[in-house]
C-alpha cells in the first residue's frame, strides 16, 4: 500500500469513528483499520468510495440485505462433541431417510430383524469442515442443495461459530492444525461413529482434514470414501503475497504476528474499532473473499457477517498456525479414494497454485479451477461447487445419481 493510500485509510477511519472530540473512538477506529490493512492488504480506494454514502443509509442497506437474504438459516439436529482438551465442539446433522431393501420390506422382514438383531448398515456421512473466521453456515448453498439426498454433518471449529472457546488456548497453549485434526476426529466419533465418510473442507477445513489423515491414517483407509479439498493448501502459506507488492508483503510478514498479538490483548477496544470502521472492513472482506465484481450484495453481506462474528483474539490466536502448517506428507493417504480439488483462479488467500501443488501429489484427483472466483468460492459460485461435489458423491457411490435440486443456486429460496 502506498503512503498516500495509507493516509486515505486513516482519514476515512477517523471520519467514521465519530466527532472530532471523540478521542477514544478515533483511537479504536485507527486500531481497527490497522488490523484490516495489515492482515488483508490495500483496498483503500474501495473503502473511501463506500464512505461517500451516508452512514445511516449504509446501515439501512445492511439491514435490508440481512432481511432479504437470510443465508445461514438452515438448521439440523444439534449435538456436541468434546475435544481432547475438554473444548465443546458444536455440530448439526442433516439426516436422510434410508430406503429399506427388498429383503427388509414387509412384516416378515421386520420380524427377521427382531429375531436376529439385523439392522440397516450405517449410511454414508458427508462431514463439512469450514475455514478460518467462518462457520458451518458458510456451506449454506451446498447444504440447501444436498438436503434429503445424503446424511451430512456440519460443525463449527473450536472458538468459531457455536463451538466453545478453545480451553487449551485459554490456558495459553497455541492452537495448531494438528489440534484441529483431533477435533475433527472427536466430531466424527460423536456424530458419525459408523459407516463410510466423505470429507469436505474449505481452506482451514481442508488443512484440518489433512491433519486428520496425518494422525489417523487407519480411519482414512478404513472409512473414507471420498475427499473434497476446496480453496485450501498443504503448506508454504508463509510465501503467499495476498496480491501485494513484494516490499509490502515483506513488511506485513514482519509486523503482522506482533500486531495481531497486541490487538488480541486489547480485544474490547479493537472490536469497537471494527464496528466503527465497518465500511472499510466490508471493502477489504469483499476484495479478499470474492474474485468477480458482480457478487450478489446479499451474499457479500452474508460473508461480512460470518467474518465479523469471529472475535479479534481468535483471529490473532489462529494466525500463526498457518505459517507453520505443512501437511504435504499426509496427502498420499487420500490416493486410494476419489478426490476433488477445487479453487478460484483469483483466490488471494490460498492461491490456486496451492491446489495445483496438491494435485501434483494426487494425480488421479479431479482438479477444478473456477474462473472469476475468489477464496469464498462456495458462496460466490455455489452452482459450480455443488455440481462438482454431487459428481464426487456419485463417483464414490455415496448417492445413486446427481439429482441435486437447484445446485445450490443463489437464485433459489435460501431458507428452503
mmCIF file of C-alpha atoms in Angstrom, residues 96-284:
data_model
loop_
_atom_site.group_PDB
_atom_site.id
_atom_site.type_symbol
_atom_site.label_atom_id
_atom_site.label_comp_id
_atom_site.label_asym_id
_atom_site.label_seq_id
_atom_site.Cartn_x
_atom_site.Cartn_y
_atom_site.Cartn_z
ATOM 1 C CA UNK A 96 -31.687 -38.656 5.287
ATOM 2 C CA UNK A 97 -34.237 -41.430 5.127
ATOM 3 C CA UNK A 98 -32.627 -44.756 4.226
ATOM 4 C CA UNK A 99 -34.888 -46.742 1.904
ATOM 5 C CA UNK A 100 -35.385 -50.348 3.066
ATOM 6 C CA UNK A 101 -34.045 -53.122 0.913
ATOM 7 C CA UNK A 102 -36.366 -55.715 -0.648
ATOM 8 C CA UNK A 103 -35.318 -58.245 1.965
ATOM 9 C CA UNK A 104 -36.214 -55.853 4.762
ATOM 10 C CA UNK A 105 -39.662 -54.844 3.479
ATOM 11 C CA UNK A 106 -42.883 -56.145 4.970
ATOM 12 C CA UNK A 107 -43.789 -57.720 8.262
ATOM 13 C CA UNK A 108 -41.630 -60.801 7.725
ATOM 14 C CA UNK A 109 -38.594 -58.600 7.220
ATOM 15 C CA UNK A 110 -39.364 -56.672 10.389
ATOM 16 C CA UNK A 111 -39.788 -59.947 12.311
ATOM 17 C CA UNK A 112 -36.468 -61.190 10.953
ATOM 18 C CA UNK A 113 -34.716 -58.047 12.216
ATOM 19 C CA UNK A 114 -36.230 -58.544 15.658
ATOM 20 C CA UNK A 115 -35.242 -62.197 15.816
ATOM 21 C CA UNK A 116 -31.716 -61.931 14.572
ATOM 22 C CA UNK A 117 -30.838 -58.345 15.545
ATOM 23 C CA UNK A 118 -30.381 -57.257 11.962
ATOM 24 C CA UNK A 119 -30.160 -53.546 11.265
ATOM 25 C CA UNK A 120 -29.614 -51.457 8.188
ATOM 26 C CA UNK A 121 -25.981 -50.574 7.521
ATOM 27 C CA UNK A 122 -24.878 -47.125 8.660
ATOM 28 C CA UNK A 123 -25.368 -44.586 5.860
ATOM 29 C CA UNK A 124 -22.592 -42.597 4.286
ATOM 30 C CA UNK A 125 -21.995 -39.328 6.150
ATOM 31 C CA UNK A 126 -20.556 -36.242 4.485
ATOM 32 C CA UNK A 127 -18.625 -34.153 7.038
ATOM 33 C CA UNK A 128 -18.181 -30.475 6.150
ATOM 34 C CA UNK A 129 -15.306 -28.531 7.763
ATOM 35 C CA UNK A 130 -15.282 -24.737 7.377
ATOM 36 C CA UNK A 131 -12.462 -22.227 7.062
ATOM 37 C CA UNK A 132 -10.738 -19.597 9.193
ATOM 38 C CA UNK A 133 -13.020 -16.844 10.557
ATOM 39 C CA UNK A 134 -16.102 -18.589 9.161
ATOM 40 C CA UNK A 135 -18.542 -21.181 10.482
ATOM 41 C CA UNK A 136 -20.661 -24.113 9.396
ATOM 42 C CA UNK A 137 -23.148 -21.717 7.771
ATOM 43 C CA UNK A 138 -20.570 -20.911 5.085
ATOM 44 C CA UNK A 139 -21.792 -24.138 3.419
ATOM 45 C CA UNK A 140 -25.335 -22.734 3.146
ATOM 46 C CA UNK A 141 -25.856 -23.301 -0.597
ATOM 47 C CA UNK A 142 -24.364 -26.774 -0.635
ATOM 48 C CA UNK A 143 -26.445 -27.664 2.413
ATOM 49 C CA UNK A 144 -29.621 -26.427 0.740
ATOM 50 C CA UNK A 145 -28.915 -28.472 -2.389
ATOM 51 C CA UNK A 146 -27.865 -31.711 -0.678
ATOM 52 C CA UNK A 147 -30.577 -31.834 1.975
ATOM 53 C CA UNK A 148 -32.501 -35.096 1.844
ATOM 54 C CA UNK A 149 -30.002 -36.692 -0.530
ATOM 55 C CA UNK A 150 -27.243 -37.594 1.895
ATOM 56 C CA UNK A 151 -26.582 -37.661 5.623
ATOM 57 C CA UNK A 152 -24.392 -34.672 6.425
ATOM 58 C CA UNK A 153 -22.585 -33.244 9.448
ATOM 59 C CA UNK A 154 -21.740 -29.540 9.675
ATOM 60 C CA UNK A 155 -19.582 -28.406 12.577
ATOM 61 C CA UNK A 156 -18.019 -25.248 13.955
ATOM 62 C CA UNK A 157 -14.285 -25.370 14.573
ATOM 63 C CA UNK A 158 -13.110 -24.516 18.067
ATOM 64 C CA UNK A 159 -13.554 -20.848 19.014
ATOM 65 C CA UNK A 160 -15.721 -20.350 15.902
ATOM 66 C CA UNK A 161 -19.490 -20.224 15.495
ATOM 67 C CA UNK A 162 -21.375 -22.030 18.251
ATOM 68 C CA UNK A 163 -18.415 -24.099 19.451
ATOM 69 C CA UNK A 164 -16.748 -23.309 22.738
ATOM 70 C CA UNK A 165 -13.646 -21.203 23.194
ATOM 71 C CA UNK A 166 -10.591 -23.445 22.975
ATOM 72 C CA UNK A 167 -9.757 -24.465 26.543
ATOM 73 C CA UNK A 168 -6.084 -25.037 25.837
ATOM 74 C CA UNK A 169 -5.850 -21.601 24.228
ATOM 75 C CA UNK A 170 -7.451 -20.009 27.292
ATOM 76 C CA UNK A 171 -4.533 -21.533 29.220
ATOM 77 C CA UNK A 172 -2.001 -20.063 26.788
ATOM 78 C CA UNK A 173 -1.390 -23.108 24.582
ATOM 79 C CA UNK A 174 -1.011 -22.084 20.901
ATOM 80 C CA UNK A 175 -3.581 -23.591 18.581
ATOM 81 C CA UNK A 176 -2.179 -25.765 15.795
ATOM 82 C CA UNK A 177 -3.571 -27.564 12.767
ATOM 83 C CA UNK A 178 -2.879 -30.907 14.487
ATOM 84 C CA UNK A 179 -5.284 -29.900 17.252
ATOM 85 C CA UNK A 180 -7.945 -29.191 14.644
ATOM 86 C CA UNK A 181 -7.409 -32.665 13.191
ATOM 87 C CA UNK A 182 -8.039 -34.182 16.615
ATOM 88 C CA UNK A 183 -11.134 -32.000 16.946
ATOM 89 C CA UNK A 184 -12.470 -33.397 13.677
ATOM 90 C CA UNK A 185 -11.857 -36.933 14.962
ATOM 91 C CA UNK A 186 -13.910 -36.098 18.081
ATOM 92 C CA UNK A 187 -16.776 -34.822 15.908
ATOM 93 C CA UNK A 188 -16.682 -37.958 13.739
ATOM 94 C CA UNK A 189 -16.690 -40.189 16.828
ATOM 95 C CA UNK A 190 -19.737 -38.367 18.185
ATOM 96 C CA UNK A 191 -21.762 -37.684 15.032
ATOM 97 C CA UNK A 192 -20.749 -40.498 12.672
ATOM 98 C CA UNK A 193 -19.169 -43.332 14.663
ATOM 99 C CA UNK A 194 -20.051 -45.913 11.992
ATOM 100 C CA UNK A 195 -20.289 -46.114 8.246
ATOM 101 C CA UNK A 196 -18.427 -44.634 5.295
ATOM 102 C CA UNK A 197 -17.360 -40.986 5.326
ATOM 103 C CA UNK A 198 -16.930 -38.286 2.724
ATOM 104 C CA UNK A 199 -14.758 -35.420 3.954
ATOM 105 C CA UNK A 200 -15.236 -31.931 2.528
ATOM 106 C CA UNK A 201 -13.200 -28.976 3.718
ATOM 107 C CA UNK A 202 -12.683 -25.358 2.724
ATOM 108 C CA UNK A 203 -9.429 -23.519 3.458
ATOM 109 C CA UNK A 204 -8.580 -24.236 7.127
ATOM 110 C CA UNK A 205 -11.150 -27.034 6.944
ATOM 111 C CA UNK A 206 -9.112 -28.766 4.256
ATOM 112 C CA UNK A 207 -5.996 -28.397 6.403
ATOM 113 C CA UNK A 208 -7.958 -29.930 9.283
ATOM 114 C CA UNK A 209 -8.704 -32.951 7.085
ATOM 115 C CA UNK A 210 -5.014 -33.285 6.220
ATOM 116 C CA UNK A 211 -4.159 -33.248 9.928
ATOM 117 C CA UNK A 212 -6.779 -35.966 10.486
ATOM 118 C CA UNK A 213 -5.154 -38.085 7.772
ATOM 119 C CA UNK A 214 -1.717 -37.483 9.260
ATOM 120 C CA UNK A 215 -2.745 -38.590 12.753
ATOM 121 C CA UNK A 216 -5.382 -41.228 11.975
ATOM 122 C CA UNK A 217 -4.333 -42.998 8.746
ATOM 123 C CA UNK A 218 -6.351 -46.105 9.649
ATOM 124 C CA UNK A 219 -9.554 -44.048 9.785
ATOM 125 C CA UNK A 220 -8.877 -42.728 6.292
ATOM 126 C CA UNK A 221 -8.048 -46.173 4.966
ATOM 127 C CA UNK A 222 -10.990 -47.980 6.546
ATOM 128 C CA UNK A 223 -13.840 -45.468 6.356
ATOM 129 C CA UNK A 224 -13.242 -42.544 3.991
ATOM 130 C CA UNK A 225 -14.952 -42.983 0.614
ATOM 131 C CA UNK A 226 -14.124 -39.621 -0.966
ATOM 132 C CA UNK A 227 -12.463 -36.273 -0.237
ATOM 133 C CA UNK A 228 -13.142 -32.687 -1.369
ATOM 134 C CA UNK A 229 -10.423 -30.068 -0.827
ATOM 135 C CA UNK A 230 -11.734 -26.587 -1.620
ATOM 136 C CA UNK A 231 -9.604 -23.432 -1.649
ATOM 137 C CA UNK A 232 -7.011 -24.956 0.641
ATOM 138 C CA UNK A 233 -3.275 -25.578 0.955
ATOM 139 C CA UNK A 234 -0.924 -28.296 2.164
ATOM 140 C CA UNK A 235 1.755 -25.795 3.205
ATOM 141 C CA UNK A 236 4.021 -22.847 2.333
ATOM 142 C CA UNK A 237 1.363 -20.305 3.252
ATOM 143 C CA UNK A 238 4.123 -18.052 4.537
ATOM 144 C CA UNK A 239 5.013 -17.392 0.889
ATOM 145 C CA UNK A 240 1.567 -16.075 -0.121
ATOM 146 C CA UNK A 241 1.716 -12.392 -1.112
ATOM 147 C CA UNK A 242 -2.043 -11.625 -0.802
ATOM 148 C CA UNK A 243 -1.896 -9.646 -4.027
ATOM 149 C CA UNK A 244 0.544 -7.111 -2.529
ATOM 150 C CA UNK A 245 3.857 -5.884 -3.962
ATOM 151 C CA UNK A 246 6.900 -7.757 -2.689
ATOM 152 C CA UNK A 247 8.042 -4.906 -0.450
ATOM 153 C CA UNK A 248 4.564 -4.552 1.025
ATOM 154 C CA UNK A 249 4.058 -8.228 1.775
ATOM 155 C CA UNK A 250 7.508 -8.491 3.375
ATOM 156 C CA UNK A 251 6.606 -5.614 5.670
ATOM 157 C CA UNK A 252 3.316 -7.279 6.547
ATOM 158 C CA UNK A 253 5.051 -10.562 7.367
ATOM 159 C CA UNK A 254 7.494 -8.803 9.683
ATOM 160 C CA UNK A 255 4.935 -6.935 11.740
ATOM 161 C CA UNK A 256 1.674 -8.879 11.446
ATOM 162 C CA UNK A 257 2.280 -11.541 14.146
ATOM 163 C CA UNK A 258 3.220 -8.884 16.700
ATOM 164 C CA UNK A 259 0.366 -6.606 15.679
ATOM 165 C CA UNK A 260 -2.178 -9.415 15.909
ATOM 166 C CA UNK A 261 -0.880 -10.439 19.324
ATOM 167 C CA UNK A 262 -1.090 -6.869 20.582
ATOM 168 C CA UNK A 263 -4.572 -6.359 19.171
ATOM 169 C CA UNK A 264 -5.729 -9.689 20.577
ATOM 170 C CA UNK A 265 -4.764 -8.456 24.035
ATOM 171 C CA UNK A 266 -6.987 -5.379 23.535
ATOM 172 C CA UNK A 267 -9.997 -7.235 22.205
ATOM 173 C CA UNK A 268 -12.659 -4.886 23.579
ATOM 174 C CA UNK A 269 -11.021 -1.792 22.079
ATOM 175 C CA UNK A 270 -10.397 -3.455 18.736
ATOM 176 C CA UNK A 271 -13.969 -4.755 18.483
ATOM 177 C CA UNK A 272 -15.134 -1.154 18.895
ATOM 178 C CA UNK A 273 -12.743 -0.236 16.100
ATOM 179 C CA UNK A 274 -14.121 -2.934 13.837
ATOM 180 C CA UNK A 275 -17.627 -1.636 14.383
ATOM 181 C CA UNK A 276 -16.557 1.952 13.807
ATOM 182 C CA UNK A 277 -14.814 1.039 10.558
ATOM 183 C CA UNK A 278 -17.431 -1.436 9.326
ATOM 184 C CA UNK A 279 -17.442 0.014 5.820
ATOM 185 C CA UNK A 280 -13.680 -0.195 5.487
ATOM 186 C CA UNK A 281 -13.756 -3.827 6.551
ATOM 187 C CA UNK A 282 -16.616 -4.553 4.179
ATOM 188 C CA UNK A 283 -14.450 -3.410 1.275
ATOM 189 C CA UNK A 284 -11.499 -5.488 2.452
#
